[in-house]
mmCIF file of C-alpha atoms in Angstrom:
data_model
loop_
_atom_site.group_PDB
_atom_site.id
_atom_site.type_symbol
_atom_site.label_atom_id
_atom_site.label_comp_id
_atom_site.label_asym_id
_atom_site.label_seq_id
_atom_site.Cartn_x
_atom_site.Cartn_y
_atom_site.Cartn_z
ATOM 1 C CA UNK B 288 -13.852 -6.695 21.813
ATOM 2 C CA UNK B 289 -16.524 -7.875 24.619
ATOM 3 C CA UNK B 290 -17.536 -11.043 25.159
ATOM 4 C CA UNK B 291 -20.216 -11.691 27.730
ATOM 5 C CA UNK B 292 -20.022 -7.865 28.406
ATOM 6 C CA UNK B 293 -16.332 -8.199 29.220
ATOM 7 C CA UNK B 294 -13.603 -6.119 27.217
ATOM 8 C CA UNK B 295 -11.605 -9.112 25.932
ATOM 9 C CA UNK B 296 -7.303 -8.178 25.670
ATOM 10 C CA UNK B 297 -5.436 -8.547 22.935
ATOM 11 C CA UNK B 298 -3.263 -11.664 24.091
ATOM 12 C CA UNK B 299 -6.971 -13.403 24.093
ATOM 13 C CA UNK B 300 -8.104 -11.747 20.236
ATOM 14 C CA UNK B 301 -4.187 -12.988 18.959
ATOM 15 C CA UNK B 302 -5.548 -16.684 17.998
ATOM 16 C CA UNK B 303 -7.611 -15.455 15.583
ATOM 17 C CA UNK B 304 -4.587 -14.597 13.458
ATOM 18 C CA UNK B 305 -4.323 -18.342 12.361
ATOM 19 C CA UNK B 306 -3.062 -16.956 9.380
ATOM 20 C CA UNK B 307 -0.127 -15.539 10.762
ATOM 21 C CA UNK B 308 -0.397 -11.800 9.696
ATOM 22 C CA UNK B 309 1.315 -10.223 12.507
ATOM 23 C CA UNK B 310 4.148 -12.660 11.872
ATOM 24 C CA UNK B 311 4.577 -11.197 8.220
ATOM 25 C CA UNK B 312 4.049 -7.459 9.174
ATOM 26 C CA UNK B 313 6.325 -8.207 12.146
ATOM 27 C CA UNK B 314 9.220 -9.208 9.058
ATOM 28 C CA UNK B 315 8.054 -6.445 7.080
ATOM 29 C CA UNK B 316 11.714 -4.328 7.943
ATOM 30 C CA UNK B 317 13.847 -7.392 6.864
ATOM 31 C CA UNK B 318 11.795 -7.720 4.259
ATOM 32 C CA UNK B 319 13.002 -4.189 2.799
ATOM 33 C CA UNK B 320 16.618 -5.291 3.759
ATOM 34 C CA UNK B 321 16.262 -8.147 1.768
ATOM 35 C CA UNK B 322 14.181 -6.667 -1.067
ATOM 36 C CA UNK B 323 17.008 -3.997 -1.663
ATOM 37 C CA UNK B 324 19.693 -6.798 -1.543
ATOM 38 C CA UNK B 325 17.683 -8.409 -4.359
ATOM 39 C CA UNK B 326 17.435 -4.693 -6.335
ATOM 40 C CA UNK B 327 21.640 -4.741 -6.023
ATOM 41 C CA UNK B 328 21.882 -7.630 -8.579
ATOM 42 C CA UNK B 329 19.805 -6.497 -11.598
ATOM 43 C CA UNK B 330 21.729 -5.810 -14.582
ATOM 44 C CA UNK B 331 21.430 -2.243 -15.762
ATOM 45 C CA UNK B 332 22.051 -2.996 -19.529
ATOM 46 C CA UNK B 333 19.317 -2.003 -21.409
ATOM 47 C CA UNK B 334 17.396 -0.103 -18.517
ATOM 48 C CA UNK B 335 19.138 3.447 -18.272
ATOM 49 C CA UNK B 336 17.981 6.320 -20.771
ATOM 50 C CA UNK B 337 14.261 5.821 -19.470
ATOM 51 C CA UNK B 338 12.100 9.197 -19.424
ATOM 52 C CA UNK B 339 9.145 7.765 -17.782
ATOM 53 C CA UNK B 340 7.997 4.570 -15.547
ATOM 54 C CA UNK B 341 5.167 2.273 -16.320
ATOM 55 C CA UNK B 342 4.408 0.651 -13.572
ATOM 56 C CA UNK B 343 2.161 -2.602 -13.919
ATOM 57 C CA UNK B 344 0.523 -3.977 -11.139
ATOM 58 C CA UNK B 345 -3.095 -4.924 -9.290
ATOM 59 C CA UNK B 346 -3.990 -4.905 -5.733
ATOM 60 C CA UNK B 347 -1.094 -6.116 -2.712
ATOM 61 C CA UNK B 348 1.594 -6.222 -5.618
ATOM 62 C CA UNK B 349 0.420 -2.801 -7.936
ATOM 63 C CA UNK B 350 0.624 -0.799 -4.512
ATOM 64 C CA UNK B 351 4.425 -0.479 -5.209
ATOM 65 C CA UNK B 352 3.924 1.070 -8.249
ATOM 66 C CA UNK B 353 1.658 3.969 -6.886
ATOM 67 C CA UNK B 354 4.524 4.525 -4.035
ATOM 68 C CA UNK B 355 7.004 5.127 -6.752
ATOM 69 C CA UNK B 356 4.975 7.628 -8.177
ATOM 70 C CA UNK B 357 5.833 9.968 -5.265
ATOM 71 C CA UNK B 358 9.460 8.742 -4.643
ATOM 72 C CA UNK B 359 10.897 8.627 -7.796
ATOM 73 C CA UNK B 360 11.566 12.379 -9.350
ATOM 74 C CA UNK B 361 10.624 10.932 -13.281
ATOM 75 C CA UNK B 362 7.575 9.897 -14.720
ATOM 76 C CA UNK B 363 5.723 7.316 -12.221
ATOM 77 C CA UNK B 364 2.279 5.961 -14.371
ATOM 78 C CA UNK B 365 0.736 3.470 -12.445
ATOM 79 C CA UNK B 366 -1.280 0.799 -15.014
ATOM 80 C CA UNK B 367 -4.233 -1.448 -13.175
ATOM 81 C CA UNK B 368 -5.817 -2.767 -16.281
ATOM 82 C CA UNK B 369 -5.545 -4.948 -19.151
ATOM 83 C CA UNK B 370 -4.133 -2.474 -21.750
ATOM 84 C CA UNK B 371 -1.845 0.718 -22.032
ATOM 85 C CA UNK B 372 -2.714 3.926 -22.396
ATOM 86 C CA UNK B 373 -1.587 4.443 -26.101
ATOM 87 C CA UNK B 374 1.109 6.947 -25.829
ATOM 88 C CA UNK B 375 3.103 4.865 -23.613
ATOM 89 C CA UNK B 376 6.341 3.876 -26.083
ATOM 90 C CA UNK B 377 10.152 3.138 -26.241
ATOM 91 C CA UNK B 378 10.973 6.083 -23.850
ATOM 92 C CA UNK B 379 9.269 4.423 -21.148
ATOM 93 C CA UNK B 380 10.539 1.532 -18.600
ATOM 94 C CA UNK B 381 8.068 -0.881 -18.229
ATOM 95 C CA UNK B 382 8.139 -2.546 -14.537
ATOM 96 C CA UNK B 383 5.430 -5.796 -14.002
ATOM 97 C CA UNK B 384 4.552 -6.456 -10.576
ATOM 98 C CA UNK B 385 2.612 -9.239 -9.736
ATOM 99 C CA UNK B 386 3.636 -11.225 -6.466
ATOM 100 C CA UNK B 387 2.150 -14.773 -7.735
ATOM 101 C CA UNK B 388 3.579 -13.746 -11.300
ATOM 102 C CA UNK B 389 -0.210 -15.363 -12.397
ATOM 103 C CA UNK B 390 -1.954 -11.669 -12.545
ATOM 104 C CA UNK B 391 -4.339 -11.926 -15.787
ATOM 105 C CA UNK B 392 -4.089 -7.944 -15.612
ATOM 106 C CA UNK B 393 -0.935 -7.589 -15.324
ATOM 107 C CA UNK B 394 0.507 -10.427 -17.594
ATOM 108 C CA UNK B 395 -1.896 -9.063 -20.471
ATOM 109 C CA UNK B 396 -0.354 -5.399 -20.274
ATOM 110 C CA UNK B 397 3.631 -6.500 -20.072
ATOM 111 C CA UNK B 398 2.965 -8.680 -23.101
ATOM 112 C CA UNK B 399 1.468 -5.242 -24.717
ATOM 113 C CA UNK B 400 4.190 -3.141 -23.173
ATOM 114 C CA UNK B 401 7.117 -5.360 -24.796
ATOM 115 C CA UNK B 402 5.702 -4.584 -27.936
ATOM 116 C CA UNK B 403 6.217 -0.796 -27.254
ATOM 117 C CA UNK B 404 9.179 -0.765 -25.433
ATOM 118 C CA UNK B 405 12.247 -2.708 -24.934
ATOM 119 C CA UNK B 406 13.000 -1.777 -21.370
ATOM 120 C CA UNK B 407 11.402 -3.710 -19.123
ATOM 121 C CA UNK B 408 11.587 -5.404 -15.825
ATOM 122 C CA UNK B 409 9.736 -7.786 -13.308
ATOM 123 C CA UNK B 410 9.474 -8.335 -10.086
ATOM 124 C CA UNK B 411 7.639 -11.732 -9.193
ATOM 125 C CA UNK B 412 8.345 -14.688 -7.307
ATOM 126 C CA UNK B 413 7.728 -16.916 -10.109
ATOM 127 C CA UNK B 414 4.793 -18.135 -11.967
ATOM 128 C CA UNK B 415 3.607 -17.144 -15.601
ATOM 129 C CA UNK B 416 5.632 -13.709 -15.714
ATOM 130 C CA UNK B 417 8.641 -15.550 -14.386
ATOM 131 C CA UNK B 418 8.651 -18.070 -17.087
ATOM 132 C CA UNK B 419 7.671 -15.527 -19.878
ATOM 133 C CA UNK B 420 10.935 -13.534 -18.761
ATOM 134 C CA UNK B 421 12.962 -15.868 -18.851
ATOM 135 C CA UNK B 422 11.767 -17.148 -21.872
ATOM 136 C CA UNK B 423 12.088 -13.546 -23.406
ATOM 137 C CA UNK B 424 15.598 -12.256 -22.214
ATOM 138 C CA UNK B 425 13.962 -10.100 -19.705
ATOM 139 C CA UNK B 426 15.461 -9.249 -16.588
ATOM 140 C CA UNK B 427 13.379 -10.170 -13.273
ATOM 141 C CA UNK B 428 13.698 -10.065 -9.837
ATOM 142 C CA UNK B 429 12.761 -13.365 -7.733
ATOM 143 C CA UNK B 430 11.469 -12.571 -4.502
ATOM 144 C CA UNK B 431 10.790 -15.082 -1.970
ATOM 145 C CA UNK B 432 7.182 -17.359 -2.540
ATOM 146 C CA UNK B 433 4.785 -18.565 0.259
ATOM 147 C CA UNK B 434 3.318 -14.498 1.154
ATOM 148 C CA UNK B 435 -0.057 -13.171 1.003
ATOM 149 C CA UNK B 436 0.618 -10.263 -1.858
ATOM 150 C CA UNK B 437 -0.324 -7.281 0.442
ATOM 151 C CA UNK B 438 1.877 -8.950 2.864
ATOM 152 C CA UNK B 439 5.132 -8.733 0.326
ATOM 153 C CA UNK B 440 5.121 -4.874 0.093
ATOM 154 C CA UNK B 441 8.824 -4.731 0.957
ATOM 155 C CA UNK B 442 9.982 -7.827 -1.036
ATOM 156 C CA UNK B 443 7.706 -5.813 -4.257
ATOM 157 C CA UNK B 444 8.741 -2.701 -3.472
ATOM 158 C CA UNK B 445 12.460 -2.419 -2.368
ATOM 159 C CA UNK B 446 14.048 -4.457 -4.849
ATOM 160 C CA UNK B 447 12.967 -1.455 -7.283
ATOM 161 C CA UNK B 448 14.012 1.226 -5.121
ATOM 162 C CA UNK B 449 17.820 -0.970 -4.927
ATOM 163 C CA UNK B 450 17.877 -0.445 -8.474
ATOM 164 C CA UNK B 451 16.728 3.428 -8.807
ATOM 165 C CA UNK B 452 19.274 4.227 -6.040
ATOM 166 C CA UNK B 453 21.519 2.529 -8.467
ATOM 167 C CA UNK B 454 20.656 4.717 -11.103
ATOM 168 C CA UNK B 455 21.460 8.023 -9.264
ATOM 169 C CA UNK B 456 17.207 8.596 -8.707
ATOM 170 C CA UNK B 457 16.515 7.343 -4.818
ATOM 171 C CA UNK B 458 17.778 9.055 -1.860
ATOM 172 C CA UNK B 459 19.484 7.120 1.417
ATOM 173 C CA UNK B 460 17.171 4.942 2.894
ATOM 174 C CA UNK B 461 18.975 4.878 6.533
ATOM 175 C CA UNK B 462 16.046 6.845 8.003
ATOM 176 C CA UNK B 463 12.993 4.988 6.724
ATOM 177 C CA UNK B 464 14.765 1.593 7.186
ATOM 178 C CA UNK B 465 15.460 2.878 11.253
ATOM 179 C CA UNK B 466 11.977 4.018 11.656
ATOM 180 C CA UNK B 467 10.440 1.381 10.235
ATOM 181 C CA UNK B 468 12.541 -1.056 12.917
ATOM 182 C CA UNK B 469 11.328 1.284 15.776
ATOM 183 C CA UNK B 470 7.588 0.892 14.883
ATOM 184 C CA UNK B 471 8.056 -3.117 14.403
ATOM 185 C CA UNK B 472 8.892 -2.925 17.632
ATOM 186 C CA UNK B 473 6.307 -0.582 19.430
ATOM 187 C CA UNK B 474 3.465 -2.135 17.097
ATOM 188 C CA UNK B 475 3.608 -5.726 17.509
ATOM 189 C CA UNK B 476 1.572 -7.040 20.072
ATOM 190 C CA UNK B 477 2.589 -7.024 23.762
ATOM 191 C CA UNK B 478 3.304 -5.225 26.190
ATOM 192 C CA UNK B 479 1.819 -1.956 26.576
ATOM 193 C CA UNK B 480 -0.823 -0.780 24.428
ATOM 194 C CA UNK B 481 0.517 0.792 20.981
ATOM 195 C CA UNK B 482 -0.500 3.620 18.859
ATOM 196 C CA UNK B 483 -2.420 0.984 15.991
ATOM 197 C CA UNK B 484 -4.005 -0.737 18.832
ATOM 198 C CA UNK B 485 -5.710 2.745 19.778
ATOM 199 C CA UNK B 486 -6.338 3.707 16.451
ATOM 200 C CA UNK B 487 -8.105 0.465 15.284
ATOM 201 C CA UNK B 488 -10.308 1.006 18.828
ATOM 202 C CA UNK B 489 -10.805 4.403 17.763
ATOM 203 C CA UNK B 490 -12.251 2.876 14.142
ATOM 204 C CA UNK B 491 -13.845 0.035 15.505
ATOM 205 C CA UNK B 492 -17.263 -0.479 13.926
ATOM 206 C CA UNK B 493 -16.473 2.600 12.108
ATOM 207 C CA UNK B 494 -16.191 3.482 8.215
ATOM 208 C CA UNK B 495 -12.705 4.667 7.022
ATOM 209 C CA UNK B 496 -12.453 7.322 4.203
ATOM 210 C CA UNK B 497 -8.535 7.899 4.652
ATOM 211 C CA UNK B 498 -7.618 11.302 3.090
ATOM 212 C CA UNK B 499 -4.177 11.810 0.833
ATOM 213 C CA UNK B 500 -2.496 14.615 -0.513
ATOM 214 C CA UNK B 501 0.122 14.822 -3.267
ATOM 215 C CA UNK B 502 2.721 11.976 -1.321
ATOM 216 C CA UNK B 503 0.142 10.958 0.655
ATOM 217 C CA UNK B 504 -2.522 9.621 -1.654
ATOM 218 C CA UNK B 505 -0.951 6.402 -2.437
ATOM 219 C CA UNK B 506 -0.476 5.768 1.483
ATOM 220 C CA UNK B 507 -4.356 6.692 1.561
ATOM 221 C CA UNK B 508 -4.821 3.626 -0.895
ATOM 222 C CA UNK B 509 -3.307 1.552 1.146
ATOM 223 C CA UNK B 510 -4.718 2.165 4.306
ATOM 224 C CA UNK B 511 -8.106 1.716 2.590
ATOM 225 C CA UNK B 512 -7.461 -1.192 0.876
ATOM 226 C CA UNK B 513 -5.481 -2.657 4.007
ATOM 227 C CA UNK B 514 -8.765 -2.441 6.004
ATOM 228 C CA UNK B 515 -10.921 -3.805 3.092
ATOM 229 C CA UNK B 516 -8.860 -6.934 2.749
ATOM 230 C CA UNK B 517 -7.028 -7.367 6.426
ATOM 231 C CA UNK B 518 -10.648 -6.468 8.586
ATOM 232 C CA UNK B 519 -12.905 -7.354 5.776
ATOM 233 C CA UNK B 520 -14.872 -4.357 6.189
ATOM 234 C CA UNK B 521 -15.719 -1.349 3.894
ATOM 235 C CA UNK B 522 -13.347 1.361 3.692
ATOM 236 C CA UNK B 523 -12.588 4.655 1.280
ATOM 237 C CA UNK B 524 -10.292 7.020 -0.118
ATOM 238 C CA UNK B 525 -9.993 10.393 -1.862
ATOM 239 C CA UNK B 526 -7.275 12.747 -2.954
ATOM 240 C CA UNK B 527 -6.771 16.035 -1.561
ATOM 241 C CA UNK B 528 -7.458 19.041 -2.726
ATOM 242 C CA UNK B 529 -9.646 17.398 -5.518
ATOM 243 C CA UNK B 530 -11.709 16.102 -2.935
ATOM 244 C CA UNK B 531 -12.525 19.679 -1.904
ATOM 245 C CA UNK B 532 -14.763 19.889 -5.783
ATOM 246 C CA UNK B 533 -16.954 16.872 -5.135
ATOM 247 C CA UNK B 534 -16.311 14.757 -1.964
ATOM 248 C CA UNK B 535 -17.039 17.100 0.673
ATOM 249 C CA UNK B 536 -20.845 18.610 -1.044
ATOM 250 C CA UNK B 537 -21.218 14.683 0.203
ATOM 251 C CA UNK B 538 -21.172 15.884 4.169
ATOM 252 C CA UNK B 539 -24.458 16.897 3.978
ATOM 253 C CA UNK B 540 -26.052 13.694 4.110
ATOM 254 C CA UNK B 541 -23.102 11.605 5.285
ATOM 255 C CA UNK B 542 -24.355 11.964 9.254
ATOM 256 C CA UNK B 543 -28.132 10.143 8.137
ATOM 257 C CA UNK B 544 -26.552 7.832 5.168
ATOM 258 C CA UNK B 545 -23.267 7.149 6.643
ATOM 259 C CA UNK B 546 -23.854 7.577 10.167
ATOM 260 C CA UNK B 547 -20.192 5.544 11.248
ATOM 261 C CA UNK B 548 -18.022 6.641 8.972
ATOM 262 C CA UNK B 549 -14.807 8.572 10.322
ATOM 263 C CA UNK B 550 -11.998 10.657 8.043
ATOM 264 C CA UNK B 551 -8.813 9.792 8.262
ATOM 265 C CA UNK B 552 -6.594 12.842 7.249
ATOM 266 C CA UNK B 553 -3.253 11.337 6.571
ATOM 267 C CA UNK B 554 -1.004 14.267 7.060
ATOM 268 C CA UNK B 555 2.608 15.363 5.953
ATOM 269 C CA UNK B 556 4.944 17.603 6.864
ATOM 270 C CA UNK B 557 5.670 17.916 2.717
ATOM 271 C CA UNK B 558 1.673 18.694 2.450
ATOM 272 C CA UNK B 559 1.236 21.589 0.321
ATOM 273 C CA UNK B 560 0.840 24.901 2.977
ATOM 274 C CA UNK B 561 -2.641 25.652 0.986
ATOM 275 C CA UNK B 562 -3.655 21.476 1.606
ATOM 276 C CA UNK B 563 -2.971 22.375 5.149
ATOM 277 C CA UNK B 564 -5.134 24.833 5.460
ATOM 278 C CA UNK B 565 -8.063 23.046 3.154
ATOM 279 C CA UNK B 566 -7.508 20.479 5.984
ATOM 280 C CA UNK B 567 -8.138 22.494 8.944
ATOM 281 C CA UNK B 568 -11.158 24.491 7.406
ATOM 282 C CA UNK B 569 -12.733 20.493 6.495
ATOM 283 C CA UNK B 570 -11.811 20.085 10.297
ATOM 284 C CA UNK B 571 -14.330 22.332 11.311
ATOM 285 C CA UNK B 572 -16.781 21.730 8.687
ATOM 286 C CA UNK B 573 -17.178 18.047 10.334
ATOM 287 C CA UNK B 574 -16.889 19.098 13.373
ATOM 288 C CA UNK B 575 -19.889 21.510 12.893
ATOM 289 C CA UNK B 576 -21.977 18.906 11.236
ATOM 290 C CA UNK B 577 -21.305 16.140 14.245
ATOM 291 C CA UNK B 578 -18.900 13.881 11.930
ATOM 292 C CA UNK B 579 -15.812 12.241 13.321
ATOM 293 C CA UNK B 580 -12.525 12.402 11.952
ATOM 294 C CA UNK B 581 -9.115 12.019 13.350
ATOM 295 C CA UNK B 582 -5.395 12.716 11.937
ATOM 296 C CA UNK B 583 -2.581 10.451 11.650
ATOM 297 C CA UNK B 584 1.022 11.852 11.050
ATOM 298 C CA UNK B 585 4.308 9.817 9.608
ATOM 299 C CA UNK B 586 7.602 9.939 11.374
ATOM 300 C CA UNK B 587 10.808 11.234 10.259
ATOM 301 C CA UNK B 588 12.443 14.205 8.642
ATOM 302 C CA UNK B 589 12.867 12.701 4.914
ATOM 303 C CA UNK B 590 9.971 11.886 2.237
ATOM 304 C CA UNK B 591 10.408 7.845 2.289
ATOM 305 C CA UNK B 592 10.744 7.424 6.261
ATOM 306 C CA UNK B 593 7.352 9.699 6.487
ATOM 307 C CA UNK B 594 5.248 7.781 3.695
ATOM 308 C CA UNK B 595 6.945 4.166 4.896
ATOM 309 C CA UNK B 596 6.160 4.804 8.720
ATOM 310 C CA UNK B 597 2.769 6.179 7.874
ATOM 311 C CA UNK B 598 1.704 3.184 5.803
ATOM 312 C CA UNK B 599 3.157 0.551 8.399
ATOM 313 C CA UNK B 600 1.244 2.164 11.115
ATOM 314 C CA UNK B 601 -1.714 1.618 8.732
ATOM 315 C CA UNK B 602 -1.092 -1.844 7.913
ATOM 316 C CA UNK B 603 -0.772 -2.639 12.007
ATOM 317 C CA UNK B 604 -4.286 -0.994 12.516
ATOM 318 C CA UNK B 605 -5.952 -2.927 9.873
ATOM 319 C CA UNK B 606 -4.422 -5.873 11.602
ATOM 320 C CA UNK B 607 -5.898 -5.107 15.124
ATOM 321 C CA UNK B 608 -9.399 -3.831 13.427
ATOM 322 C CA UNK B 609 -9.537 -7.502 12.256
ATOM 323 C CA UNK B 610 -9.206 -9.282 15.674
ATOM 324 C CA UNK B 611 -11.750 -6.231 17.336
ATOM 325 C CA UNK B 612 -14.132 -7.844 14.690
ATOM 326 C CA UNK B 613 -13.601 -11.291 15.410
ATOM 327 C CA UNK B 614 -12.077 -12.377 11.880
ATOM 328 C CA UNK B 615 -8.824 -14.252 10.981
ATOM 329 C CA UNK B 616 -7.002 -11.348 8.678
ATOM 330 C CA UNK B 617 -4.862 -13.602 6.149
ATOM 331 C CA UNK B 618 -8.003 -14.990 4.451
ATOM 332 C CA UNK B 619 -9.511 -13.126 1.720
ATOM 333 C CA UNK B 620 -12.582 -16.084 0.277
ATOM 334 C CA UNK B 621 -14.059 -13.545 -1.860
ATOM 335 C CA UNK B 622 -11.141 -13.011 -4.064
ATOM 336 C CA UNK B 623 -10.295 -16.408 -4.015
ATOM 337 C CA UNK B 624 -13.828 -17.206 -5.365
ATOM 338 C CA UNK B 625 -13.461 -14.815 -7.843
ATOM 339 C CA UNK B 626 -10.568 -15.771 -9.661
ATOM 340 C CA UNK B 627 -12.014 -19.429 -9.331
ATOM 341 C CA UNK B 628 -15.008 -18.573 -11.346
ATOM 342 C CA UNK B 629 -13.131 -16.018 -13.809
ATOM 343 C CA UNK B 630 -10.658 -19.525 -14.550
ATOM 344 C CA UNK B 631 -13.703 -21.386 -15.576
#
């Protein structure tokens, strides 16, 4: 954030964003608005009587399937691959996500998963897996086009969570919906310095490794793969308490190997009381070895507002940790130039 040795603001780091990012997380509570508007209209025939979710996605658009996994009360299986697990069958509702409805992943395993099953859904603003529903009978929802995919979480994820609340499994969404106006407010930029503002100083030139638990893991995910694709920098995750068999035997070389990195603990106030205190006891085990780490809490009394506001606040700080490093955070080349090359 210097430039000649002088701490630049963030009204002077905002034209990086040619891309428009904070525009599109700015939208991100109409987008839920609109994305359970769109969840209202599905037809239900052929969708109830479901035991278990398959939920097919990759990267910005498969990141709605992992949140259902802690806010549905059935089944959630999240699928990022070409191919099913083999017990998945008729019991099961298949769901493909894939914003640019042109996934090769994703396309692959809802062609498989029709064969098993004959519940099935999309959500997709068009493409391949728009015309292959259409073509097939199968019901889809349209969401709007012209959105970077990590940048259409509410238009991927609250059409589905419409249609659950339809079918008797989602709770009121009043809370997280409120909250998540609040912190578009407080996060965007102006006026007085906000809470992702500090936290993406605090991270600056820093390594990630954002810690989940149980409800918390799939916000861990994102915050990881936020920072990987918004600030184009390395980032991690891991899963409490598994983390506590392998992961943390790591800290002993982490201050000479990874000198910069920082833990995230994501925490809850649904956290498991025996993940609590695995989290304070890794507290002091960094703090007695000289590594940094910080916690970062959710707002809000119910499950959904908690996990919602926690990811926003996440996707806002990967946002500002991409102007403190001087890049534009829409673009992501290296993808691009990967699908290029796997079309050839």
């Amino acid at each position: 954030m210097a430039e000649h040795g002088r701490k630049r603001s963030w009204q002077e780091l905002a034209p990086l964003d040619r891309g428009g990012m904070a525009e599109a997380l700015a939208g991100f509570p109409v987008q839920c608005r609109e994305g359970l508007a769109l969840g209202e209209g599905v037809p239900l025939d052929g969708l109830a009587g479901f035991s278990r979710v398959v939920a097919l996605g990759m990267g910005g658009s498969g990141i709605a399937g992992a949140l259902l996994t802690t806010l549905l009360p059935v089944e959630v299986v999240p699928v990022r691959d070409y191919t099913l697990p083999g017990w998945i069958g008729e019991e099961s509702l298949a769901i493909a996500l894939s914003y640019s409805g042109d996934t090769e992943e994703t396309l692959s395993a809802f062609d498989e998963a029709r064969t098993r099953t004959k519940r099935a859904v999309a959500v997709t603003s068009g493409g391949e897996l728009g015309a292959r529903c259409s073509a097939n009978g199968i019901p889809w929802i349209r969401i709007p086009p012209g959105h970077q995919p990590r940048a259409a979480l509410g238009y991927l994820l609250f059409p589905l969570l419409g249609l659950f609340r339809r079918l008797g499994l989602i709770p009121d969404l009043g809370e997280a919906l409120a909250i998540l106006d609040e912190l578009a407010r407080e996060l965007a930029p102006g006026g007085e310095e906000n809470e992702a503002q500090r936290l993406a100083q605090r991270l600056a030139g820093r390594v990630p490794l954002a810690y989940g638990a149980g409800p918390t893991a799939p916000v861990a995910v994102r915050w990881k793969t936020q920072v990987n694709e918004n600030a184009k920098a390395p980032a991690f995750w891991a899963e409490l308490p598994e983390l506590c068999h392998n992961e943390v035997v790591g800290y002993e070389l982490m201050g000479r190997l990874l000198p910069q990195g920082t833990v995230v603990f994501l925490r809850s106030r649904h956290d498991h009381p025996r993940v609590a205190r695995r989290i304070a006891i890794l507290e002091e085990i960094l703090t007695n070895r000289g590594l940094d780490w910080i916690e970062v809490s959710g707002r809000g009394e119910g499950l959904p507002a908690e996990l919602l506001s926690l990811l926003y606040l996440g996707d806002w700080t990967s946002y500002y940790l991409a102007l403190l490093g001087g890049v534009d955070p829409t673009p992501v080349a290296i993808i691009r130039d990967l699908k290029d090359r796997l079309s050839r």
